[in-house]
CSV table of C-alpha atoms in Angstrom, one decimal:
chain,number,residue,atom,x,y,z
A,33,UNK,CA,-8.5,-17.3,-28.1
A,34,UNK,CA,-5.7,-14.5,-26.8
A,35,UNK,CA,-4.4,-15.0,-23.3
A,36,UNK,CA,-5.6,-12.2,-20.9
A,37,UNK,CA,-3.4,-10.0,-19.0
A,38,UNK,CA,-4.3,-7.5,-16.6
A,39,UNK,CA,-3.0,-4.1,-17.4
A,40,UNK,CA,-3.0,-0.7,-15.6
A,41,UNK,CA,-5.1,1.7,-18.0
A,42,UNK,CA,-5.6,4.7,-15.8
A,43,UNK,CA,-4.2,6.4,-12.6
A,44,UNK,CA,-5.3,9.0,-10.1
A,45,UNK,CA,-4.0,10.6,-6.9
A,46,UNK,CA,-5.1,13.0,-4.3
A,47,UNK,CA,-2.7,14.5,-1.3
A,48,UNK,CA,-4.3,17.2,1.3
A,49,UNK,CA,-3.3,20.4,1.0
A,50,UNK,CA,-1.6,20.9,4.4
A,51,UNK,CA,1.9,20.9,4.5
A,52,UNK,CA,4.0,19.4,7.5
A,53,UNK,CA,7.5,20.4,6.7
A,54,UNK,CA,10.7,19.1,8.8
A,55,UNK,CA,11.0,22.9,10.2
A,56,UNK,CA,7.5,22.9,11.7
A,57,UNK,CA,8.4,19.1,13.5
A,58,UNK,CA,11.5,20.9,15.1
A,59,UNK,CA,8.6,22.7,17.3
A,60,UNK,CA,7.1,19.6,17.9
A,61,UNK,CA,9.9,16.9,19.1
A,62,UNK,CA,13.6,16.6,19.4
A,63,UNK,CA,14.6,16.8,15.7
A,64,UNK,CA,15.9,18.8,13.1
A,65,UNK,CA,15.6,19.2,9.3
A,66,UNK,CA,19.2,18.0,8.8
A,67,UNK,CA,18.6,14.6,11.0
A,68,UNK,CA,15.4,13.8,9.1
A,69,UNK,CA,16.5,14.4,5.8
A,70,UNK,CA,19.7,12.4,6.2
A,71,UNK,CA,18.2,9.5,7.5
A,72,UNK,CA,15.0,9.3,5.7
A,73,UNK,CA,15.2,11.6,2.7
A,74,UNK,CA,11.8,13.2,3.6
A,75,UNK,CA,11.4,17.1,3.7
A,76,UNK,CA,7.7,17.4,4.1
A,77,UNK,CA,4.4,15.1,4.1
A,78,UNK,CA,0.8,16.2,3.8
A,79,UNK,CA,-1.7,15.8,6.5
A,80,UNK,CA,-5.6,15.7,6.3
A,81,UNK,CA,-6.4,18.4,8.9
A,82,UNK,CA,-10.4,17.8,8.9
A,83,UNK,CA,-11.1,15.8,12.1
A,84,UNK,CA,-14.3,15.0,10.4
A,85,UNK,CA,-12.6,13.3,7.3
A,86,UNK,CA,-11.2,9.8,7.1
A,87,UNK,CA,-9.3,7.6,4.7
A,88,UNK,CA,-12.5,7.3,2.3
A,89,UNK,CA,-12.4,11.2,1.8
A,90,UNK,CA,-8.7,10.7,0.3
A,91,UNK,CA,-9.8,7.6,-1.7
A,92,UNK,CA,-12.7,9.0,-3.1
A,93,UNK,CA,-10.8,12.2,-4.3
A,94,UNK,CA,-8.3,9.9,-5.9
A,95,UNK,CA,-10.9,7.5,-7.6
A,96,UNK,CA,-12.6,10.9,-8.7
A,97,UNK,CA,-9.5,12.1,-10.4
A,98,UNK,CA,-8.8,9.1,-12.3
A,99,UNK,CA,-12.4,8.6,-13.6
A,100,UNK,CA,-12.3,12.3,-14.8
A,101,UNK,CA,-8.7,12.1,-16.4
A,102,UNK,CA,-9.9,8.8,-18.1
A,103,UNK,CA,-13.5,9.6,-18.9
A,104,UNK,CA,-14.8,6.5,-17.3
A,105,UNK,CA,-18.5,6.1,-16.1
A,106,UNK,CA,-18.4,4.7,-12.7
A,107,UNK,CA,-21.1,2.2,-13.5
A,108,UNK,CA,-18.7,0.3,-15.7
A,109,UNK,CA,-16.4,-0.5,-12.5
A,110,UNK,CA,-17.0,-4.2,-11.7
A,111,UNK,CA,-15.1,-4.2,-8.6
A,112,UNK,CA,-13.4,-1.8,-6.3
A,113,UNK,CA,-10.5,-2.9,-4.0
A,114,UNK,CA,-9.5,-0.6,-1.0
A,115,UNK,CA,-5.9,-1.1,0.2
A,116,UNK,CA,-5.8,0.7,3.6
A,117,UNK,CA,-4.2,0.2,6.9
A,118,UNK,CA,-6.4,3.1,8.6
A,119,UNK,CA,-9.9,1.9,7.4
A,120,UNK,CA,-12.6,4.8,8.5
A,121,UNK,CA,-13.7,2.2,11.3
A,122,UNK,CA,-13.0,-1.3,12.1
A,123,UNK,CA,-16.4,-2.8,11.1
A,124,UNK,CA,-18.2,-1.3,7.9
A,125,UNK,CA,-15.7,-1.9,5.0
A,126,UNK,CA,-14.5,1.6,4.0
A,127,UNK,CA,-14.2,0.2,0.2
A,128,UNK,CA,-17.8,-0.4,0.4
A,129,UNK,CA,-18.5,3.1,1.3
A,130,UNK,CA,-16.1,4.7,-1.3
A,131,UNK,CA,-17.5,2.7,-4.1
A,132,UNK,CA,-21.0,4.2,-3.4
A,133,UNK,CA,-19.6,7.8,-3.0
A,134,UNK,CA,-18.0,7.6,-6.6
A,135,UNK,CA,-21.4,6.2,-8.1
A,136,UNK,CA,-19.8,2.6,-8.7
A,137,UNK,CA,-22.7,1.0,-7.8
A,138,UNK,CA,-22.8,-1.8,-10.0
A,139,UNK,CA,-19.6,-3.0,-8.0
A,140,UNK,CA,-18.8,-5.2,-5.1
A,141,UNK,CA,-16.3,-3.7,-3.0
A,142,UNK,CA,-13.9,-5.0,-0.1
A,143,UNK,CA,-10.8,-3.8,1.9
A,144,UNK,CA,-7.3,-5.4,1.9
A,145,UNK,CA,-4.8,-4.7,4.8
A,146,UNK,CA,-0.9,-5.6,4.5
A,147,UNK,CA,0.4,-2.8,6.0
A,148,UNK,CA,2.6,-0.8,3.5
A,149,UNK,CA,2.4,-3.5,1.2
A,150,UNK,CA,-1.3,-3.4,0.8
A,151,UNK,CA,-1.2,-1.9,-2.4
A,152,UNK,CA,1.2,-4.2,-3.8
A,153,UNK,CA,-0.9,-7.3,-2.8
A,154,UNK,CA,-3.7,-5.6,-4.0
A,155,UNK,CA,-2.2,-5.3,-7.6
A,156,UNK,CA,-1.9,-9.1,-7.4
A,157,UNK,CA,-5.5,-9.6,-6.2
A,158,UNK,CA,-6.9,-7.1,-9.2
A,159,UNK,CA,-4.9,-8.8,-11.6
A,160,UNK,CA,-6.2,-12.0,-10.7
A,161,UNK,CA,-9.7,-11.3,-11.2
A,162,UNK,CA,-8.9,-9.8,-14.5
A,163,UNK,CA,-7.0,-12.5,-15.9
A,164,UNK,CA,-10.0,-14.8,-14.6
A,165,UNK,CA,-12.1,-13.2,-17.4
A,166,UNK,CA,-15.1,-12.4,-15.4
A,167,UNK,CA,-14.4,-8.9,-15.0
A,168,UNK,CA,-13.3,-6.0,-17.3
A,169,UNK,CA,-13.0,-3.1,-15.0
A,170,UNK,CA,-11.0,-3.2,-11.5
A,171,UNK,CA,-10.6,-0.2,-9.5
A,172,UNK,CA,-7.4,-0.4,-6.8
A,173,UNK,CA,-7.5,2.4,-4.4
A,174,UNK,CA,-4.3,2.8,-2.1
A,175,UNK,CA,-5.6,5.4,0.7
A,176,UNK,CA,-4.3,5.9,4.4
A,177,UNK,CA,-4.8,8.7,6.7
A,178,UNK,CA,-1.6,8.0,8.6
A,179,UNK,CA,-1.9,11.2,11.2
A,180,UNK,CA,-4.9,9.3,12.6
A,181,UNK,CA,-2.7,6.9,14.4
A,182,UNK,CA,0.7,8.9,14.7
A,183,UNK,CA,1.8,10.1,18.2
A,184,UNK,CA,3.4,13.4,17.4
A,185,UNK,CA,5.2,13.2,20.4
A,186,UNK,CA,7.0,10.3,19.1
A,187,UNK,CA,10.1,11.2,17.0
A,188,UNK,CA,10.5,7.6,15.8
A,189,UNK,CA,7.1,7.6,13.7
A,190,UNK,CA,5.7,11.3,13.4
A,191,UNK,CA,8.8,12.3,10.9
A,192,UNK,CA,8.0,9.1,8.7
A,193,UNK,CA,4.2,9.3,7.7
A,194,UNK,CA,2.0,11.3,5.7
A,195,UNK,CA,-1.5,11.4,4.5
A,196,UNK,CA,-2.8,10.5,0.7
A,197,UNK,CA,-4.3,8.3,-1.6
A,198,UNK,CA,-3.6,6.9,-5.3
A,199,UNK,CA,-5.9,4.7,-7.5
A,200,UNK,CA,-5.2,2.6,-10.4
A,201,UNK,CA,-7.7,1.1,-12.9
A,202,UNK,CA,-6.9,-2.6,-14.4
A,203,UNK,CA,-8.5,-4.0,-17.5
A,204,UNK,CA,-8.0,-6.8,-19.7
A,205,UNK,CA,-5.0,-6.7,-22.3
A,206,UNK,CA,-4.4,-9.1,-25.4
A,207,UNK,CA,-1.0,-7.5,-26.3
A,208,UNK,CA,1.0,-9.2,-23.2
A,209,UNK,CA,1.3,-6.0,-21.4
A,210,UNK,CA,0.3,-5.6,-17.6
A,211,UNK,CA,1.3,-7.9,-14.9
A,212,UNK,CA,3.9,-10.2,-15.9
A,213,UNK,CA,5.2,-11.8,-12.8
A,214,UNK,CA,4.9,-11.5,-9.2
A,215,UNK,CA,7.2,-12.6,-5.9
A,216,UNK,CA,4.8,-11.6,-2.5
A,217,UNK,CA,5.9,-13.0,0.9
A,218,UNK,CA,5.2,-12.3,4.6
A,219,UNK,CA,6.6,-13.5,7.8
A,220,UNK,CA,4.8,-13.1,11.2
A,221,UNK,CA,8.1,-12.7,13.0
A,222,UNK,CA,7.5,-8.9,12.3
A,223,UNK,CA,4.2,-8.8,14.6
A,224,UNK,CA,5.8,-7.4,17.6
A,225,UNK,CA,8.2,-4.7,15.4
A,226,UNK,CA,5.7,-2.6,13.8
A,227,UNK,CA,2.2,-2.4,15.3
A,228,UNK,CA,-0.9,-1.0,17.0
A,229,UNK,CA,-1.1,-2.5,20.2
A,230,UNK,CA,-4.6,-2.0,21.1
A,231,UNK,CA,-8.3,-1.8,19.7
A,232,UNK,CA,-8.3,-5.0,17.9
A,233,UNK,CA,-9.8,-8.5,19.5
A,234,UNK,CA,-6.7,-9.5,21.3
A,235,UNK,CA,-6.6,-6.1,23.2
A,236,UNK,CA,-10.1,-4.4,22.8
A,237,UNK,CA,-10.4,-0.8,23.6
A,238,UNK,CA,-10.6,0.4,27.3
A,239,UNK,CA,-10.4,3.7,29.1
A,240,UNK,CA,-6.9,2.2,30.3
A,241,UNK,CA,-5.8,1.8,26.5
A,242,UNK,CA,-6.5,5.2,25.6
A,243,UNK,CA,-4.8,6.5,28.8
A,244,UNK,CA,-1.9,4.5,28.1
A,245,UNK,CA,-1.7,5.7,24.6
A,246,UNK,CA,-1.9,2.3,22.9
A,247,UNK,CA,-4.0,3.4,19.6
A,248,UNK,CA,-1.0,4.9,18.1
A,249,UNK,CA,1.5,3.0,15.6
A,250,UNK,CA,4.8,2.0,17.2
A,251,UNK,CA,7.9,0.6,15.8
A,252,UNK,CA,11.4,-0.9,16.5
A,253,UNK,CA,12.8,1.1,13.9
A,254,UNK,CA,16.3,-0.6,13.7
A,255,UNK,CA,14.7,-4.1,13.2
A,256,UNK,CA,12.1,-2.8,10.7
A,257,UNK,CA,15.2,-1.0,8.7
A,258,UNK,CA,17.1,-4.1,8.8
A,259,UNK,CA,14.2,-6.6,7.6
A,260,UNK,CA,13.0,-4.0,4.7
A,261,UNK,CA,16.7,-3.6,3.2
A,262,UNK,CA,17.0,-7.3,2.9
A,263,UNK,CA,13.8,-8.1,1.7
A,264,UNK,CA,13.0,-5.6,-0.7
A,265,UNK,CA,16.3,-6.0,-2.4
A,266,UNK,CA,16.0,-9.6,-2.2
A,267,UNK,CA,12.7,-9.7,-4.1
A,268,UNK,CA,13.6,-7.1,-6.4
A,269,UNK,CA,16.7,-8.7,-7.4
A,270,UNK,CA,14.7,-12.5,-7.5
A,271,UNK,CA,12.0,-11.1,-9.9
A,272,UNK,CA,14.6,-10.0,-12.5
A,273,UNK,CA,16.6,-13.2,-12.1
A,274,UNK,CA,13.3,-15.4,-12.6
A,275,UNK,CA,12.5,-13.5,-15.6
A,276,UNK,CA,16.1,-13.0,-17.1
A,277,UNK,CA,16.0,-9.4,-17.0
A,278,UNK,CA,19.1,-7.4,-16.5
A,279,UNK,CA,19.5,-3.8,-14.9
A,280,UNK,CA,19.3,-2.6,-19.0
A,281,UNK,CA,16.2,-4.2,-19.5
A,282,UNK,CA,14.5,-2.2,-16.3
A,283,UNK,CA,12.8,1.2,-17.4
A,284,UNK,CA,11.9,2.2,-13.8
A,285,UNK,CA,12.1,0.9,-10.4
A,286,UNK,CA,8.7,2.3,-8.4
A,287,UNK,CA,9.9,1.7,-4.6
A,288,UNK,CA,7.9,2.0,-1.5
A,289,UNK,CA,8.5,5.3,-0.2
A,290,UNK,CA,9.3,4.6,3.4
A,291,UNK,CA,12.9,5.7,3.7
A,292,UNK,CA,15.4,6.9,1.0
A,293,UNK,CA,18.2,4.4,2.5
A,294,UNK,CA,16.0,1.6,1.9
A,295,UNK,CA,15.0,2.7,-1.7
A,296,UNK,CA,18.8,3.3,-2.4
A,297,UNK,CA,19.7,-0.4,-1.3
A,298,UNK,CA,17.1,-2.0,-3.5
A,299,UNK,CA,18.5,-0.1,-6.7
A,300,UNK,CA,21.8,-0.8,-5.9
A,301,UNK,CA,21.1,-4.4,-5.4
A,302,UNK,CA,19.6,-4.1,-9.0
A,303,UNK,CA,22.3,-2.4,-10.3
A,304,UNK,CA,20.1,0.6,-11.5
A,305,UNK,CA,21.4,4.1,-12.0
A,306,UNK,CA,19.6,6.9,-10.2
A,307,UNK,CA,17.5,8.3,-13.3
A,308,UNK,CA,15.4,4.8,-13.4
A,309,UNK,CA,14.7,4.9,-9.5
A,310,UNK,CA,11.3,7.0,-9.0
A,311,UNK,CA,10.9,8.8,-5.6
A,312,UNK,CA,8.6,11.5,-4.3
A,313,UNK,CA,9.5,10.8,-0.5
A,314,UNK,CA,10.7,14.1,0.1
A,315,UNK,CA,7.3,15.7,-0.7
A,316,UNK,CA,5.0,13.0,1.0
A,317,UNK,CA,7.0,11.0,3.4
A,318,UNK,CA,5.4,7.2,3.7
A,319,UNK,CA,1.7,7.4,2.9
A,320,UNK,CA,1.5,3.6,3.3
A,321,UNK,CA,-0.9,2.1,1.0
A,322,UNK,CA,-0.8,5.3,-1.1
A,323,UNK,CA,3.2,5.4,-2.0
A,324,UNK,CA,3.1,3.1,-4.8
A,325,UNK,CA,-0.1,4.8,-6.9
A,326,UNK,CA,1.1,7.9,-6.1
A,327,UNK,CA,4.6,7.4,-7.7
A,328,UNK,CA,2.3,5.9,-10.7
A,329,UNK,CA,0.8,9.2,-10.6
A,330,UNK,CA,3.5,11.7,-10.5
A,331,UNK,CA,5.5,10.2,-13.1
A,332,UNK,CA,2.9,9.0,-15.4
A,333,UNK,CA,4.0,11.2,-17.7
A,334,UNK,CA,7.4,9.6,-18.3
A,335,UNK,CA,6.1,6.3,-18.8
A,336,UNK,CA,5.9,4.6,-22.4
A,337,UNK,CA,4.1,1.7,-23.8
A,338,UNK,CA,6.0,-1.4,-22.9
A,339,UNK,CA,8.1,0.2,-20.2
A,340,UNK,CA,9.4,-2.5,-17.7
A,341,UNK,CA,8.6,-1.5,-14.5
A,342,UNK,CA,9.5,-3.4,-11.2
A,343,UNK,CA,7.3,-2.4,-8.3
A,344,UNK,CA,8.7,-3.4,-4.6
A,345,UNK,CA,7.3,-2.8,-1.4
A,346,UNK,CA,7.9,-3.8,2.5
A,347,UNK,CA,5.4,-3.6,5.4
A,348,UNK,CA,4.6,-4.5,9.0
A,349,UNK,CA,3.8,-7.9,9.6
A,350,UNK,CA,6.0,-8.5,8.0
A,351,UNK,CA,4.8,-8.2,4.3
A,352,UNK,CA,7.1,-7.6,1.1
A,353,UNK,CA,7.6,-8.5,-2.6
A,354,UNK,CA,8.0,-7.3,-6.1
A,355,UNK,CA,6.0,-7.0,-9.2
A,356,UNK,CA,7.0,-6.9,-12.9
A,357,UNK,CA,4.7,-5.1,-15.2
A,358,UNK,CA,4.9,-3.9,-18.4
A,359,UNK,CA,3.1,-0.4,-19.0
A,360,UNK,CA,0.3,-0.3,-21.3
A,361,UNK,CA,-0.1,3.0,-22.6
A,362,UNK,CA,1.4,6.5,-23.4
A,363,UNK,CA,-0.1,9.3,-21.5
A,364,UNK,CA,-2.2,11.5,-24.1
């Protein structure tokens, strides 16, 4: 019996229509387009303005895009993994609702949360289910409505985050394509540097926590940046060495879209030319769990069967890592 590997066989994506530009942010906080662009590489981000719609709306749209493009019956899906840091609600898993909404009623579903590394960790999880031989179709969705937890008077966060969703389908492969290796890590030292203070069991919601604005994301930007640059670059370099890959072997780097300077540092460590580094940060900002699948969707037309792709991410907690993937199909 041939060895089963887990390959991505389809992708889908969705971003809201409303565009929040740097120019618009100039009217909201003390900042300007040049400052934002030079420090982050972000020019605009998409925002889901509908107050009655949450992360599930974004996820459903991305999943439906994938199913339509790949002509897949949702009843064939065995499992749906929902990678998100902004679930619709604390209890009642968002992924379960999404599975029902898209008609994947034969699937079981759950949420996975590892901040900006959620989708990367979800890839590892989805691949393990496929490699076990028990499941044939695993739908992994990365989606976040970051605007729901951003304070638009806080310059350190509101310029960075946007809303969006992306989805990939994992299926068995017998040609040695798909996920080849992974290097995933975490360190609780990051707990205090990128967080939401209230709303959990440690600091439950009260009138005081709402009054004190404790339910929005806050970060120590300099500390997060330092750890992100080091760990994303280290893990990407390590995955190459461990698999005897050189910069010439790598066709594409798909990095988490948090900050262009972090992406550049990772690419430099891998000694990659700019043409191999895929970025859409200027259009979407940091969509957290959605960044990696949005890149895969935006650049799917460039990928060829057998292409070597390195995916890398860094998130709060801290969480980080890299995955080595061989692309499994040519886009029709």
